[in-house]
XYZ file of C-alpha atoms in Angstrom:
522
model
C 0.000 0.000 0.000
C 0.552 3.457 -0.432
C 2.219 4.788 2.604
C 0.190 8.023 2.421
C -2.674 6.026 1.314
C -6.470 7.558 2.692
C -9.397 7.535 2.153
C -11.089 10.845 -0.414
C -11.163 13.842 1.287
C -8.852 12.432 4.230
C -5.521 13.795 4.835
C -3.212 12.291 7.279
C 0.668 11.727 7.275
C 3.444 13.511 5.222
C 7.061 14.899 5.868
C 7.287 16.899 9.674
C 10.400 18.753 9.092
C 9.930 21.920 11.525
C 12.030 21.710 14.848
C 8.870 21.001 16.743
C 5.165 20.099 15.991
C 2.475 18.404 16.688
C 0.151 15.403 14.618
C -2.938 13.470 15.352
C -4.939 10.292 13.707
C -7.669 11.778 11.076
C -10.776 13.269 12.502
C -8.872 13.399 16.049
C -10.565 13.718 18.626
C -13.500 12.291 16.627
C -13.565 8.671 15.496
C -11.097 7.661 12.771
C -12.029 6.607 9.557
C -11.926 2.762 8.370
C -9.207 0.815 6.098
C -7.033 3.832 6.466
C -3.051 4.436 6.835
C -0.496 7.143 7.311
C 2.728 7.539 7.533
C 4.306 10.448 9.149
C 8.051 11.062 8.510
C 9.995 13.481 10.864
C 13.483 14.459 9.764
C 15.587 17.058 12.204
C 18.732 18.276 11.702
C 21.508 15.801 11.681
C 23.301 15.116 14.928
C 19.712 15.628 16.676
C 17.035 13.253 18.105
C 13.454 13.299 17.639
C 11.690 13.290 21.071
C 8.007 12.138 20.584
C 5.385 11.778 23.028
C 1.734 10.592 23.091
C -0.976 13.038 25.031
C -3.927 10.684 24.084
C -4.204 7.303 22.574
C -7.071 5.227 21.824
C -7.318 2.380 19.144
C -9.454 -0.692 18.960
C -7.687 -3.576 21.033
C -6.158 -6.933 20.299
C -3.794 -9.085 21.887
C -1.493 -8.616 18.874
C -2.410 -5.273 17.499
C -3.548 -7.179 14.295
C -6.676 -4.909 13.631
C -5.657 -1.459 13.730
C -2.167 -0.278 15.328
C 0.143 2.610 15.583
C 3.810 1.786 14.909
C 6.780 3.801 15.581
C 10.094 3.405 14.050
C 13.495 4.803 14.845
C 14.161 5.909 11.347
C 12.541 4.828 8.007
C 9.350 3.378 8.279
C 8.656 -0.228 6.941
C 12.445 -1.655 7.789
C 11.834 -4.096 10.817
C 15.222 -3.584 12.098
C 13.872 -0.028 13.305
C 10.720 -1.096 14.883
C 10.251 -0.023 18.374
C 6.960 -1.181 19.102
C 3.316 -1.724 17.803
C 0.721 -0.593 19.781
C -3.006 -0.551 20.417
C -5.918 -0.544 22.604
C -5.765 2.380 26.013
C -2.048 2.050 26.850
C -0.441 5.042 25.281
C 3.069 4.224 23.803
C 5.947 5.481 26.365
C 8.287 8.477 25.661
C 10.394 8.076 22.697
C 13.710 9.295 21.511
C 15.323 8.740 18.196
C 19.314 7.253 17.735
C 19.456 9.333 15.212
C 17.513 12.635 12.903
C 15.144 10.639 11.770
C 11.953 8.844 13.107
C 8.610 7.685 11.403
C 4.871 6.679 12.729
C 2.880 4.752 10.767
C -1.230 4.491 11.315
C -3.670 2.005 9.908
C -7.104 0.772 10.724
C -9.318 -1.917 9.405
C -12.957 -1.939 8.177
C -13.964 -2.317 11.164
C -14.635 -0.592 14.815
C -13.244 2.806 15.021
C -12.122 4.672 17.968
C -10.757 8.150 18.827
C -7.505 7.552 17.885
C -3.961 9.633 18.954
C -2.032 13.038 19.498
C 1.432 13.260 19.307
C 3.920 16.002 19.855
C 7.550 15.745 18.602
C 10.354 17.958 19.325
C 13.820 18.251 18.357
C 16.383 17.874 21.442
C 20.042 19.184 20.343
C 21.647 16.209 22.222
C 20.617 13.488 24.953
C 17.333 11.933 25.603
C 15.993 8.486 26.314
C 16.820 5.987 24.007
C 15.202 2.732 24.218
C 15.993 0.848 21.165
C 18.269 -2.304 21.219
C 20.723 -0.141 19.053
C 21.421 2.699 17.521
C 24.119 6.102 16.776
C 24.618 9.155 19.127
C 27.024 12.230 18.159
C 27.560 15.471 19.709
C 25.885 18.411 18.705
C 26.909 19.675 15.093
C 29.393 16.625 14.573
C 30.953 16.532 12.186
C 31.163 20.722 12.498
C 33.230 21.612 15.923
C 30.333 21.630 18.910
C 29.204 24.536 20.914
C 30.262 25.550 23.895
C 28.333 25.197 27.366
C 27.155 22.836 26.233
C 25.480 19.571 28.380
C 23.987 16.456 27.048
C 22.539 13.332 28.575
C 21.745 9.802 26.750
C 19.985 7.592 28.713
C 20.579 4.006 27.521
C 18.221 1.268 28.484
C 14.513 0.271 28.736
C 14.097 -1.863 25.801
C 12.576 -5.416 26.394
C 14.619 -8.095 26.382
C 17.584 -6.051 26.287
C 20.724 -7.155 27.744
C 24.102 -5.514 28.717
C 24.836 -2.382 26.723
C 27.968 -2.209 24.366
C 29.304 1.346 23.317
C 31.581 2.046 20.875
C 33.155 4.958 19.657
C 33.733 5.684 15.610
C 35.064 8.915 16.158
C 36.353 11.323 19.125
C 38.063 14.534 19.078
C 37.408 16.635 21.927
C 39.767 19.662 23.562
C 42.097 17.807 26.089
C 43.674 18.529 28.990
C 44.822 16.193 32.652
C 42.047 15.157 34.471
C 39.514 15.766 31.452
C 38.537 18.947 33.670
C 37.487 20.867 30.373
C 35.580 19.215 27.802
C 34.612 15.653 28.242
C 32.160 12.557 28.278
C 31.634 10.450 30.895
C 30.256 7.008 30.813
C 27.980 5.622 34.394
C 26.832 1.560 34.550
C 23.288 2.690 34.814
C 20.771 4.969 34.435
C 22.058 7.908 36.369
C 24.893 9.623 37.993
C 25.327 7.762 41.228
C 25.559 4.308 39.306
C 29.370 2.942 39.068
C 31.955 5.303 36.827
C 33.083 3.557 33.565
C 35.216 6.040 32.678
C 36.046 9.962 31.747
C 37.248 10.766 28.231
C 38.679 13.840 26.467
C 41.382 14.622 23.505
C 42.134 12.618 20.647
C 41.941 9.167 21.513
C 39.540 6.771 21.141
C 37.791 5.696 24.029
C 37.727 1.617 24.528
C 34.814 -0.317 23.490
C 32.278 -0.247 26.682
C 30.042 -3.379 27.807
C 27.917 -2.213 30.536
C 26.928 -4.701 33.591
C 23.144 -3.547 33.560
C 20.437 -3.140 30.872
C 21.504 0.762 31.492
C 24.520 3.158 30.426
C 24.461 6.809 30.805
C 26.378 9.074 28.868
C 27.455 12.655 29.520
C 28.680 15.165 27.348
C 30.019 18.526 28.429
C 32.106 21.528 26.909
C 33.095 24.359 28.869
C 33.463 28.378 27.445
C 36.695 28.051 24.764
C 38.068 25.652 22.429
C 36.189 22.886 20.820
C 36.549 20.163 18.682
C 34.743 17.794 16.074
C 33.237 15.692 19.066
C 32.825 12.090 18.784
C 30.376 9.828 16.897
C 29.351 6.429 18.601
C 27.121 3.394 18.082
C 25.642 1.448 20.806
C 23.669 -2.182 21.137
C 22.393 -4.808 23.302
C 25.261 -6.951 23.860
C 23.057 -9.532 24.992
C 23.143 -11.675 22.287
C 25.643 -9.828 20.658
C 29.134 -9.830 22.144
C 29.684 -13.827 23.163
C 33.259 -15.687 23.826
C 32.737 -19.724 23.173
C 35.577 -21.816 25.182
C 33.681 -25.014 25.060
C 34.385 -27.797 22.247
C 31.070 -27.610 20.882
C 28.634 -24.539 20.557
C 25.676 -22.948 18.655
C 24.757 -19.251 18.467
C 22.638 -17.208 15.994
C 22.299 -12.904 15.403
C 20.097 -11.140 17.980
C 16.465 -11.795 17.797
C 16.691 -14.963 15.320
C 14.599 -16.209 13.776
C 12.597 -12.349 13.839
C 14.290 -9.341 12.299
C 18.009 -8.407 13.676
C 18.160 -4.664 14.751
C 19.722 -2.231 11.983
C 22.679 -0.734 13.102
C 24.869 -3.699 14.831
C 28.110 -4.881 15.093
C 28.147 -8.288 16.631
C 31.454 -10.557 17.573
C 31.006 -14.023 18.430
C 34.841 -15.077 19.446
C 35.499 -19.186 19.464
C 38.896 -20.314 21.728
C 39.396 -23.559 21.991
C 42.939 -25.143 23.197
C 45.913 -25.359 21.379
C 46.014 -27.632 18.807
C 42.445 -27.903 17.623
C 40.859 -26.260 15.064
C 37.381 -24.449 14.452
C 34.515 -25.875 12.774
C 31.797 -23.547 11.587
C 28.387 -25.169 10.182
C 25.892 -22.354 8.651
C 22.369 -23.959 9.322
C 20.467 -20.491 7.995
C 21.429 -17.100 6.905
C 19.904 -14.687 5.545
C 21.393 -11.503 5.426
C 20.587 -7.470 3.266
C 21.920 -8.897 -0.345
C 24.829 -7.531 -2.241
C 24.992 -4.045 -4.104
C 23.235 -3.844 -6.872
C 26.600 -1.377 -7.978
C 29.480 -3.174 -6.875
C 28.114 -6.383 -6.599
C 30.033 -6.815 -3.118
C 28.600 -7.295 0.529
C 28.775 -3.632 1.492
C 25.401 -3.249 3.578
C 24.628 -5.941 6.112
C 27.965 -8.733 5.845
C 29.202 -11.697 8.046
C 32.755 -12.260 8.437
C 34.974 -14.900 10.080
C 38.291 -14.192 10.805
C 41.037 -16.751 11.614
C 43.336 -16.405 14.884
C 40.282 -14.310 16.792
C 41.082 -10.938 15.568
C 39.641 -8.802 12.932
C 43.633 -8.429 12.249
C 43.706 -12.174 11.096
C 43.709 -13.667 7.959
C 39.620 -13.258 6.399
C 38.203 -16.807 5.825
C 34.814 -15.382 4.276
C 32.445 -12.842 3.694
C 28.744 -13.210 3.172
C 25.594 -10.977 2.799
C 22.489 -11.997 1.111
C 20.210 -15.989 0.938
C 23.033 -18.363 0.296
C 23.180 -21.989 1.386
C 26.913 -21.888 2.921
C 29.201 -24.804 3.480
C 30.898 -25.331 6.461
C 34.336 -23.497 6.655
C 37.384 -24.882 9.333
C 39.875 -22.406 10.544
C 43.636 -23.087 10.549
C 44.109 -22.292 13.938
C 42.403 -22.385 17.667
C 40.706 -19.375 17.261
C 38.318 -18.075 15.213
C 36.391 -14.860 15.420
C 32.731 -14.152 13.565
C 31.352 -10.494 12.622
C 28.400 -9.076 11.859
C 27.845 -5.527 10.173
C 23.794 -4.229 10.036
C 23.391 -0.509 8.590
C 20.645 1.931 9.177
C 18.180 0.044 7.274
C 16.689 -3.348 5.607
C 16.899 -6.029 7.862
C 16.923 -9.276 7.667
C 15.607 -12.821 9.611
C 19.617 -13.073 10.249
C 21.571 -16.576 10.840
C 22.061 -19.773 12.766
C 25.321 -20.911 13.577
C 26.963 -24.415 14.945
C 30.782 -24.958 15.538
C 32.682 -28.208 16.509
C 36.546 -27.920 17.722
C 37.846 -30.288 15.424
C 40.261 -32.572 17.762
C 44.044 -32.220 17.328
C 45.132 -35.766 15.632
C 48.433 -37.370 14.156
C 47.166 -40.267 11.613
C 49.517 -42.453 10.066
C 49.451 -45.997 8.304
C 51.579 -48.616 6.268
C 50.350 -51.219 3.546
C 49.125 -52.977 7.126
C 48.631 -50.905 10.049
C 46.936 -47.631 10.788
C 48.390 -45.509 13.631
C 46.672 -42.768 15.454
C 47.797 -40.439 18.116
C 45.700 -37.730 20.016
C 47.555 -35.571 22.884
C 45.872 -36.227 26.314
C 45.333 -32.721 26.960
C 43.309 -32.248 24.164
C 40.803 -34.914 25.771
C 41.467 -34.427 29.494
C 38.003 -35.079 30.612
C 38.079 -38.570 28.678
C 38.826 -42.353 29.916
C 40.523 -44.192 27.230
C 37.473 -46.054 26.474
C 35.709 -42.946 25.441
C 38.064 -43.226 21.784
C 38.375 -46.273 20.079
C 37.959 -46.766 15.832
C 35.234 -49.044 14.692
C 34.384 -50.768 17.571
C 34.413 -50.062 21.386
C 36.702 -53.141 21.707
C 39.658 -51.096 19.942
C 40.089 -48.567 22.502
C 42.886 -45.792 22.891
C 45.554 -46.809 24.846
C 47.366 -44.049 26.979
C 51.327 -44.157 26.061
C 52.950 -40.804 27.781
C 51.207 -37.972 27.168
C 49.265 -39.828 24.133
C 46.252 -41.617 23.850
C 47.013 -43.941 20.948
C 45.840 -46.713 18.736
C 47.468 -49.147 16.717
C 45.789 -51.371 14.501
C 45.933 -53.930 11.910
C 43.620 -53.435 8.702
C 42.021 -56.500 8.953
C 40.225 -55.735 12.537
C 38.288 -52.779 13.521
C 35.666 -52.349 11.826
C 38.041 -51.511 8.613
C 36.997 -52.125 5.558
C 38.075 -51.679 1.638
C 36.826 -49.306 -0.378
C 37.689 -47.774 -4.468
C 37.452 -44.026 -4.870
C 38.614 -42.190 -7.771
C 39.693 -45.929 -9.264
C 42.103 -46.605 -5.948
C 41.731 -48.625 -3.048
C 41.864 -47.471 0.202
C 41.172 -48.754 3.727
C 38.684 -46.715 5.619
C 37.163 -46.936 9.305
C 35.674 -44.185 11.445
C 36.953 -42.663 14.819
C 34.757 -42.393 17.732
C 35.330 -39.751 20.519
C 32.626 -39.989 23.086
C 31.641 -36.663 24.838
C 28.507 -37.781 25.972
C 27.605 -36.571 29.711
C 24.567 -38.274 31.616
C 21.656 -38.727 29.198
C 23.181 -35.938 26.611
C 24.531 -38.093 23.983
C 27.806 -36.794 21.763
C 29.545 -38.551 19.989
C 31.882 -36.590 17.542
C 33.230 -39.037 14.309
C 36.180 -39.078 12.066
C 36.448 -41.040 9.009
C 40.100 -41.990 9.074
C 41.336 -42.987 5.103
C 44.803 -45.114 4.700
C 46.304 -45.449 0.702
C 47.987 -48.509 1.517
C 50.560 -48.279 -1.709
C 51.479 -44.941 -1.254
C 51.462 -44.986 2.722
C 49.490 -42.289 2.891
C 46.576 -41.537 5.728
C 44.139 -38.754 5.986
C 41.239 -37.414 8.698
C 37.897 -35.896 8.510
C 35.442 -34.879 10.554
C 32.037 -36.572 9.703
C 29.596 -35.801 12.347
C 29.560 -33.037 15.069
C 27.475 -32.325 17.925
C 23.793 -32.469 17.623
C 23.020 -34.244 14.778
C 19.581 -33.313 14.601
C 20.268 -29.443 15.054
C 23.164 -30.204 12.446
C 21.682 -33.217 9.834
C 21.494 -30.553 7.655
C 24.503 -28.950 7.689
C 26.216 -32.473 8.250
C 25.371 -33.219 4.490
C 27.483 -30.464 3.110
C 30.417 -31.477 5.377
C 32.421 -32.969 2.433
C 29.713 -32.729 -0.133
C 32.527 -32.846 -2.956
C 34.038 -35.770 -1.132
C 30.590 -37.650 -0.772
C 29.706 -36.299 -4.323
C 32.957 -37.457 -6.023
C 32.572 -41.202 -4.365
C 29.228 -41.333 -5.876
C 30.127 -40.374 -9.095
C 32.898 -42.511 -9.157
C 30.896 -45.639 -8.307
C 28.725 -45.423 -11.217
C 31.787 -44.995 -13.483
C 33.372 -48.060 -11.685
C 30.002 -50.484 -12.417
C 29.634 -49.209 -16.252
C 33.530 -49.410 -16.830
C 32.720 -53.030 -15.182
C 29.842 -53.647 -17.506
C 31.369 -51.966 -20.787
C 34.216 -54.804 -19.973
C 31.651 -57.773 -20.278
C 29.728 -56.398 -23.162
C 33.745 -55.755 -25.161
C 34.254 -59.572 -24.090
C 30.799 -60.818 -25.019
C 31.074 -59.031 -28.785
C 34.825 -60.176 -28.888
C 33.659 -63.979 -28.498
C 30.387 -63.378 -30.553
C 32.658 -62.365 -33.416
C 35.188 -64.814 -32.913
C 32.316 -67.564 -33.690
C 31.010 -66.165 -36.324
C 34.240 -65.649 -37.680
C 34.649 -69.883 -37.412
C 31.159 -69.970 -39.253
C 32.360 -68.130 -42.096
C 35.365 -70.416 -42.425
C 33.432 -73.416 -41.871
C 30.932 -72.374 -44.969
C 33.579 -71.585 -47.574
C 35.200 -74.821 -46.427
C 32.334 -76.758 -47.234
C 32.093 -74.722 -50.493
């Protein structure tokens, strides 16, 4: 629909671009019309908020606002990663302020049962106000001009439901300096006012670091004092809830903020995995969907995942992604391996779901006879040696040093012969058994020997929670599972092709004899 659609002869919603001002459902305070929507739009001057507030509200009731609603949005209307609530019925909406210039409210009723409907006032507040969303952008007043002086703002952080500890982080900061920060500065309080716990005081050129609040709150002061400015600072702030998470354990799963609904515009997300030395990271991508790629560059440069090998944004990039794709699973080359995720101010998305197995540090060697296989205890400290064993619980790990290790012959096991890609190789699969109580886990390697060349090889076949990971499981080694397949058919008809080249061979050969025979008897 139109998003200034109305009925003839209505007018509601448009473009509020005047500091201050005031708006109301149509007819207000009479009864609305039916099967109407607006959409008002107010725009302030950048490095503002928008401060709205609701002096009446009344709109037909229901438990999920399905029949007629008002919605307000912190920024563009219609992009569900700005929503800040639907509402309906008696309860007026609470005090809102903006993250950034720009807010919209969006009407609509149905055909039936009209009520009075709403007035709303809106103002423009130079700096600070509550902000309730789970993210969103402050900046001092005028950035990126220099910022008055006297000047005093106050953010107050906090308030949005379900929202967990607060993450702030600055994009730019240039303030006058000075020891103590007695001049210019902004200060940062775990809470929601000035006698909660100092985070810290800030002032000059540097950066401040990245902030994580303890409480659902964070307050933030800015003050100048009579002389020399600066650019001030720009920053962006989220719900670190489900947003800022460190994984030690061998297995995990994790997915954006608010999965499967919307994400929140605005975000940066990390998601760090550390496992112990030697083992290596895992990463199964169950769902994603993500903003798509630019339509210009054809690159991920709106909404993007990243992972990152060696847990910094410093380390070597292992992929980007944006957009619907059906991912396979990647493995890091080291212990650590760090995951980012980049929203912008608008069109979000349902977002991802994420699994990760530490794949388990192993040395795996054969001969034309034997396969040998050698896993550092410390890797597996938690395990008996009857927790690993190939094929068959019978061929358990023994412990030898600081080794668990097991050395068998080809014929026992559970081994067995296989051709791929026309050679032969002896194959048998490792179990590790992580299992606790009723919680079964039991993570398996297919172990591979080429018995001509001497040559062995590992791979991991099945994680944690295979039914959270059946999916993903079949893209493990897709090409590997794809090649055997392909190469079994080729086997059988080169088989088959054989017989029928022997079968014509011998047919021929008789006929051949016939021949003779005749012109004999001729």
């Amino acid at each position: 629909s139109h998003p200034f659609l109305c009925p003839p002869g209505i007018k509601c919603g448009g473009v509020l671009s005047a500091p201050s001002g005031n708006f109301s459902s149509p007819n207000f305070p009479g009864l609305y019309p039916y099967e109407t929507e607006c959409t008002w739009l107010i725009v302030v001057a950048e490095g503002s908020s928008v401060l709205l507030s609701f002096s009446h509200f009344e709109l037909e009731y229901h438990d999920t606002c399905a029949y007629d609603y008002l919605q307000v949005y912190n920024g563009a209307a219609r992009d569900r990663g700005n929503l800040l609530g639907t509402f309906c019925g008696h309860s007026p909406p609470p005090p809102f302020s903006s993250a950034w210039h720009v807010m919209a409210v969006v009407f609509r009723s149905d055909r039936h049962v009209a009520k009075h409907g709403f007035a709303a006032a809106y103002r423009k507040d130079a700096c600070g106000g509550q902000l309730t969303g789970l993210s969103g952008e402050i900046t001092s007043p005028r950035y990126p001009e220099s910022y008055p002086n006297d000047a005093e703002c106050r953010w107050s952080i906090g308030g949005a439901s379900g929202g967990g500890p607060l993450t702030l982080v600055f994009a730019d900061f240039q303030m006058e300096g000075g020891q103590g920060c007695g001049f210019d500065y902004v200060a940062l309080f775990d809470g929601p006012t000035v006698t909660a716990p100092h985070l810290g005081r800030y002032c000059g050129s540097a950066r401040p670091p990245r902030t994580i609040s303890s409480t659902p709150h964070l307050l933030i002061i800015f003050k100048s004092d009579f002389n020399i400015g600066g650019r001030g600072f720009k920053a962006h702030f989220y719900s670190a809830g489900e947003c800022q998470e460190v994984f030690t354990t061998i297995k995990g799963n994790f997915s954006s903020p608010q999965y499967p609904n919307f994400y929140p515009n605005n975000l940066k997300c990390q998601w760090s995995i550390q496992l112990p030395p030697g083992y290596q990271v895992k990463v199964f991508f169950l769902d994603m969907e993500l903003e798509g790629r630019s339509s210009l560059t054809g690159g991920c440069d709106y909404d993007h995942l990243s992972a990152f090998d060696g847990g910094t944004e410093n380390g070597s990039l292992l992929g980007q992604w944006c957009g619907r794709e059906s991912l396979a699973p990647i493995t890091s080359r080291s212990n650590r391996l760090l995951l980012v995720l980049h929203t912008d101010r608008n069109t979000a998305k349902r977002g991802f779901s994420i699994s990760y197995v530490g794949v388990v540090p192993m040395n795996v060697s054969c001969t034309r006879t034997d396969f040998h296989i050698q896993i550092p205890v410390q890797s597996l400290a938690q395990l008996e040696r009857n927790r690993i064993y190939l094929g068959t619980p019978s061929c358990a790990a023994q412990v030898v040093g600081r080794n668990f290790k097991i050395h068998t012959r080809f014929d026992t096991c559970g081994t067995e012969s296989q051709r791929r890609n026309n050679t032969s190789v002896i194959v048998s699969t490792l179990y590790i058994d992580f299992s606790v109580g009723d919680q079964e886990d039991i993570h398996q390697y297919e172990v591979q020997c080429e018995p001509k060349k001497k040559e062995a090889s590992v791979t991991l076949i099945a994680g944690p929670d295979t039914s959270r990971l059946s999916q993903a499981e079949n893209l493990v080694d897709a090409q590997q599972w794809e090649g055997e397949a392909i190469d079994a058919p080729e086997i059988k008809s080169q088989d088959t092709s054989d017989i029928v080249f022997i079968s014509i061979c011998i047919l021929a050969g008789l006929l051949m004899v016939i021949a003779v025979v005749g012109l004999v008897l001729l």
